[in-house]
PDB file of C-alpha atoms in Angstrom:
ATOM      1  CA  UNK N  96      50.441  12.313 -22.115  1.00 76.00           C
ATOM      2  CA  UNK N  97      51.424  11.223 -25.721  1.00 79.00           C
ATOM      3  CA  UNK N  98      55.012  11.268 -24.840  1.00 83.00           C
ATOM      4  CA  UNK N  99      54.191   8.747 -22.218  1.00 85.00           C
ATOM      5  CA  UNK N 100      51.548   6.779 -23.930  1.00 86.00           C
ATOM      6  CA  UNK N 101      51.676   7.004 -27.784  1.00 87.00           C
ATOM      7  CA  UNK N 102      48.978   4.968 -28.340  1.00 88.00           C
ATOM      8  CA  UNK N 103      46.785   7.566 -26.370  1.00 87.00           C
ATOM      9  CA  UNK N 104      43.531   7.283 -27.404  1.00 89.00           C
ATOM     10  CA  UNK N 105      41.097  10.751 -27.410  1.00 87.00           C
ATOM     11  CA  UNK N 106      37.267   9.773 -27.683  1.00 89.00           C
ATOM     12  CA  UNK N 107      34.899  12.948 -28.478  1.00 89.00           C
ATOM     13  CA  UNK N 108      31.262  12.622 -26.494  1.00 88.00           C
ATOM     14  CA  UNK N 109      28.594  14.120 -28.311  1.00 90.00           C
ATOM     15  CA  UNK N 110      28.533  16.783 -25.525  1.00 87.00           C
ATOM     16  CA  UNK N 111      30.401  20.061 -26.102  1.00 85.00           C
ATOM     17  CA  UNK N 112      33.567  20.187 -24.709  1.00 81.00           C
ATOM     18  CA  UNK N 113      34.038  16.361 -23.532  1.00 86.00           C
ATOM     19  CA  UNK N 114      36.565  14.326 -23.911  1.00 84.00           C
ATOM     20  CA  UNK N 115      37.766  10.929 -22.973  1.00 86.00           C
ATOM     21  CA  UNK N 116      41.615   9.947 -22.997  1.00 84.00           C
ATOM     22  CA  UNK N 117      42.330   5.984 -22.842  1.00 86.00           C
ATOM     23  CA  UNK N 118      45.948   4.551 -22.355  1.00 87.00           C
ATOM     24  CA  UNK N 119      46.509   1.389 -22.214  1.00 87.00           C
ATOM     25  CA  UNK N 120      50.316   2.426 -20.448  1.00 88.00           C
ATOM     26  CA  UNK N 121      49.073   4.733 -17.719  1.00 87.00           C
ATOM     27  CA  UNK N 122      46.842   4.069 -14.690  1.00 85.00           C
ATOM     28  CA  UNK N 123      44.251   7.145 -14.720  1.00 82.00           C
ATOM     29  CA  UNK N 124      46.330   8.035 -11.231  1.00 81.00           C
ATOM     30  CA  UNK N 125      49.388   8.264 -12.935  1.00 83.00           C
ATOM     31  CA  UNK N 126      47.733  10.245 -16.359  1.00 82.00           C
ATOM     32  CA  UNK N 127      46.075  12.733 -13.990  1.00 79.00           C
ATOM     33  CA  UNK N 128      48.845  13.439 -12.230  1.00 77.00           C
ATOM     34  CA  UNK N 129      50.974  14.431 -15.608  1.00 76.00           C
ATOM     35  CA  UNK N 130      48.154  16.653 -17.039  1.00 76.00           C
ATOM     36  CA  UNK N 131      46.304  18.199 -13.169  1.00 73.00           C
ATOM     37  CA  UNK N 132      49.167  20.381 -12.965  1.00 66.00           C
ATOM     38  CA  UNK N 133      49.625  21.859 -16.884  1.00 67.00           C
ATOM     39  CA  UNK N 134      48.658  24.867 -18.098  1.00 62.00           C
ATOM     40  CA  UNK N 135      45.534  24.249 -20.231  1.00 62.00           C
ATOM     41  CA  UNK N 136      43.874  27.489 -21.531  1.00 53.00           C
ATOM     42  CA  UNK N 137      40.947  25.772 -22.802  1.00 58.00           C
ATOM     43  CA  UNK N 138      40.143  23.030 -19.869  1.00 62.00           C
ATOM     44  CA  UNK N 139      37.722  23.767 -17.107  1.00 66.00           C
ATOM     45  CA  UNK N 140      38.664  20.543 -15.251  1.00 73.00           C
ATOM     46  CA  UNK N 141      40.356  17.139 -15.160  1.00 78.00           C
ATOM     47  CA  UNK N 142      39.021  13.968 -13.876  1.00 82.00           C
ATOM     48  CA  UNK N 143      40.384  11.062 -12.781  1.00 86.00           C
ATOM     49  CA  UNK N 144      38.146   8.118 -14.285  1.00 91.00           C
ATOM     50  CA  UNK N 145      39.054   5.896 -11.607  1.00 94.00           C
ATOM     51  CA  UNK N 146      35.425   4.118 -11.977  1.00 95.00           C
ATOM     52  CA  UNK N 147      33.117   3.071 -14.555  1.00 94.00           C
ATOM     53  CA  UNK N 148      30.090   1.303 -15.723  1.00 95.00           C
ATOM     54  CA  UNK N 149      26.489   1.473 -16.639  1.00 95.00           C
ATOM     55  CA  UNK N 150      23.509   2.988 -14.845  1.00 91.00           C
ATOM     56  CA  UNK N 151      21.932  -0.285 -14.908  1.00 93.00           C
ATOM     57  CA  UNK N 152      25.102  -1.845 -13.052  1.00 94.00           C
ATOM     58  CA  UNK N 153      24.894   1.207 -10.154  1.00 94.00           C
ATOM     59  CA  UNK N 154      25.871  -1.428  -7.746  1.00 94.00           C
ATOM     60  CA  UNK N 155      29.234  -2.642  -9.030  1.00 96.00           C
ATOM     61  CA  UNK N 156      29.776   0.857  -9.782  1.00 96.00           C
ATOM     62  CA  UNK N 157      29.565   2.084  -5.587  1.00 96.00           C
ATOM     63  CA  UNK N 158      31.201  -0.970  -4.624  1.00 97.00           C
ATOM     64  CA  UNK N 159      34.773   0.798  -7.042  1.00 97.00           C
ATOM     65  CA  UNK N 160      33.390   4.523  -5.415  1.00 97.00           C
ATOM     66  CA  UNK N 161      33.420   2.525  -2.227  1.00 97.00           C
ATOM     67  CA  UNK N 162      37.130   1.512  -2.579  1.00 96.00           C
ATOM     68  CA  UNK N 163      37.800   5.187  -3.375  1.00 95.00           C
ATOM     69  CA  UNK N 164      36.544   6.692  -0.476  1.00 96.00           C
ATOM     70  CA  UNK N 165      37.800   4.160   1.825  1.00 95.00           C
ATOM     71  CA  UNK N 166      39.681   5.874   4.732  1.00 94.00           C
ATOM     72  CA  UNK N 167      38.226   9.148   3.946  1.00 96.00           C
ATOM     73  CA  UNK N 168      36.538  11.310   6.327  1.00 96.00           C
ATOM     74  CA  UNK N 169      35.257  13.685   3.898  1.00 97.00           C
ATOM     75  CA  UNK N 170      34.708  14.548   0.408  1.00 97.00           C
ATOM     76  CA  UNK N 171      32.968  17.241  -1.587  1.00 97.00           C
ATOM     77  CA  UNK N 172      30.462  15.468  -4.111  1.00 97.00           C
ATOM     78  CA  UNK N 173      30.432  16.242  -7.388  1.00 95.00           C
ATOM     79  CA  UNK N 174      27.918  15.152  -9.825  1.00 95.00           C
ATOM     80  CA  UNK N 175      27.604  15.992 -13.386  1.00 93.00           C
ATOM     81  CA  UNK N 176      24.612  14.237 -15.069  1.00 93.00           C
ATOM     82  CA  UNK N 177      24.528  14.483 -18.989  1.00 92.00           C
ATOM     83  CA  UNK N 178      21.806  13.009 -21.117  1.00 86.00           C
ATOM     84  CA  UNK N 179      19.610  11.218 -18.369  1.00 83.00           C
ATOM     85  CA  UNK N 180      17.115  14.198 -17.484  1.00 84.00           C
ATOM     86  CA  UNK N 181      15.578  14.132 -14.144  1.00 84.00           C
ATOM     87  CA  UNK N 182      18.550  11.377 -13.184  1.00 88.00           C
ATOM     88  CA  UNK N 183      20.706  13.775 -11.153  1.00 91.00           C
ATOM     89  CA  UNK N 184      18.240  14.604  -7.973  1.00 92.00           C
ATOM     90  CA  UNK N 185      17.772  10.380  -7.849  1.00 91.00           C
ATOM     91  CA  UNK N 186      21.615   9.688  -7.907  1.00 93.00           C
ATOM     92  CA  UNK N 187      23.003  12.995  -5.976  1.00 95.00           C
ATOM     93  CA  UNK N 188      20.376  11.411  -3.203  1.00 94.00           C
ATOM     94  CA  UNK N 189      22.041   7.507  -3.769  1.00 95.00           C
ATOM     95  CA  UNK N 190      25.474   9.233  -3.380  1.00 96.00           C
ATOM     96  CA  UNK N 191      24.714  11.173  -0.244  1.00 96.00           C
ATOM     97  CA  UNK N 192      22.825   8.275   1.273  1.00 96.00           C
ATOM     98  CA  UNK N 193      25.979   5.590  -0.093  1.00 97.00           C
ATOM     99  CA  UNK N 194      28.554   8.240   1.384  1.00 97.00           C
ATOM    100  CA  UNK N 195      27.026   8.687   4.785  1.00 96.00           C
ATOM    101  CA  UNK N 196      26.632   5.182   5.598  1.00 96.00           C
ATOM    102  CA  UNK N 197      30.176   4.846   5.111  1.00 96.00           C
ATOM    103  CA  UNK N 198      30.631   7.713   7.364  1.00 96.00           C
ATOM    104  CA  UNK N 199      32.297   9.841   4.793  1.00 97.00           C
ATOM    105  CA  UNK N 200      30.721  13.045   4.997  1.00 96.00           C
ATOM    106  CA  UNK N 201      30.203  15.562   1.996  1.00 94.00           C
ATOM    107  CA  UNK N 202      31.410  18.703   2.889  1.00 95.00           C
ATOM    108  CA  UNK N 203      31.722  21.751   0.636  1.00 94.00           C
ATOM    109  CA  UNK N 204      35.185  22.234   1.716  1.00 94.00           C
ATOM    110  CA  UNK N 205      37.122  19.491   1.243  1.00 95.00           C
ATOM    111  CA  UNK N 206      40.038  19.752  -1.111  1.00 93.00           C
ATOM    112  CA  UNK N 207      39.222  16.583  -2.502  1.00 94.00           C
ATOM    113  CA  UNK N 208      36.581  16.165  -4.669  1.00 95.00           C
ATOM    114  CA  UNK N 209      34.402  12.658  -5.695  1.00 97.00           C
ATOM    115  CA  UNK N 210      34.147  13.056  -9.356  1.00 95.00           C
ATOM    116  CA  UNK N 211      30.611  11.342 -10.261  1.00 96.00           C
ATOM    117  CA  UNK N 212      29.790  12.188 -14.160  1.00 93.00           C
ATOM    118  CA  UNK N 213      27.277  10.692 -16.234  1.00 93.00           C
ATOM    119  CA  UNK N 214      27.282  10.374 -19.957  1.00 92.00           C
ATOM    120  CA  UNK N 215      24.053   9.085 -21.403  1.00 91.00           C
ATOM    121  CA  UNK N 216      23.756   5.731 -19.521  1.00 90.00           C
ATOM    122  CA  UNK N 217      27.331   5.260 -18.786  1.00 94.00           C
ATOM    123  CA  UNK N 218      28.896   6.342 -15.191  1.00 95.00           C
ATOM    124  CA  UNK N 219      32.598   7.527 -14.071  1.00 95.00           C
ATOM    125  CA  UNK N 220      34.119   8.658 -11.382  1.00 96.00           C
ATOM    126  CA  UNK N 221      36.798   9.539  -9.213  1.00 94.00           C
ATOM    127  CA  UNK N 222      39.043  10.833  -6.669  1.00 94.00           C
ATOM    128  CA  UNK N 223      40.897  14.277  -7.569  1.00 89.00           C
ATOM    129  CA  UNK N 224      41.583  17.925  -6.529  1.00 87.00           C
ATOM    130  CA  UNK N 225      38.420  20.485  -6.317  1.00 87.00           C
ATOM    131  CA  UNK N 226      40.415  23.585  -7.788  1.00 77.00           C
ATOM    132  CA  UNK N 227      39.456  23.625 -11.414  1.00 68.00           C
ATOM    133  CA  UNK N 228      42.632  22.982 -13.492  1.00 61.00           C
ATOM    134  CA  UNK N 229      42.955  26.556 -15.226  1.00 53.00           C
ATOM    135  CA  UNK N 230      39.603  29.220 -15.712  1.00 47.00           C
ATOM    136  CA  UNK N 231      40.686  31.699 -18.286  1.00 42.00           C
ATOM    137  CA  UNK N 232      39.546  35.347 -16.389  1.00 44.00           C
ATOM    138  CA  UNK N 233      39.825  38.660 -18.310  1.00 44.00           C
ATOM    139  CA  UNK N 234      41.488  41.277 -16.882  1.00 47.00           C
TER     140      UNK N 234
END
C-alpha cells in the first residue's frame, strides 16, 4: 500500500496484534483490495473499515452498516469486541435484531462477512471476504 499511498499512515492499538492503516489516497475498498489477496505470514485477517464511530453514536454508526448491507440477502456476522467487557452479547443482539429487520439474514455460510470490531469505545466495520487472509499451519 505504500507504493500507492506514501503518506500511509500505521496506528498501533494497545491490543496485541492490531493495527490501523489510514490513507488519505485510497478508499478502504480500493486498500483492501491491494493487500486481501497478498501473502502475509503474520496476518490472521484484513478488514475493510468501511464504517466508524463511537459507541455512544451506535445510531449513525447502523445507519453506514445499513448502506453496506443494502441489497444483501445474507451475511455472516462478525463481531470482535475489545476493551468493553460484557459489550459483545448487548451489540451481537443489536446487530442480529438491526440485520433482520432489514431482511438480511446472518448465515454461517456466506462468503461475505460484516466486519463489526470494537476498540475500547470506538466502532468499525465492514464488508469483506470470510476466508482469513493467510493462517500459518505446520506441517
Amino acid at each position: 500500500m505504500f507504493r500507492k499511498d506514501p503518506e500511509l499512515r500505521i496506528v498501533k492499538t494497545p491490543y496485541p496484534g492490531v493495527l490501523i492503516a489510514y490513507s488519505k489516497i485510497l478508499t478502504p475498498g480500493k486498500a483492501y483490495r491491494i493487500v486481501v489477496f497478498k501473502e502475509y505470514g503474520f496476518v490472521e485477517n484484513i478488514i475493510p473499515v468501511q464504517c466508524n464511530g463511537r459507541i455512544e453514536e451506535f445510531d449513525r454508526f447502523l445507519q453506514c452498516i445499513e448502506g453496506l448491507v443494502q441489497g444483501l440477502r445474507e451475511v455472516k456476522l462478525k463481531l470482535r469486541v475489545r476493551g468493553v467487557r460484557g459489550y459483545s452479547e448487548a451489540l451481537w443482539g443489536s446487530l442480529k435484531a438491526f440485520l433482520g429487520e432489514r431482511s438480511v439474514e446472518h448465515s454461517p455460510k456466506s462468503p461475505t462477512c460484516l466486519f463489526i470490531e470494537t476498540i475500547d469505545l470506538n466502532l468499525y466495520g465492514g464488508l469483506g471476504y470470510c476466508e482469513p487472509v493467510f493462517k500459518y499451519q505446520v506441517e
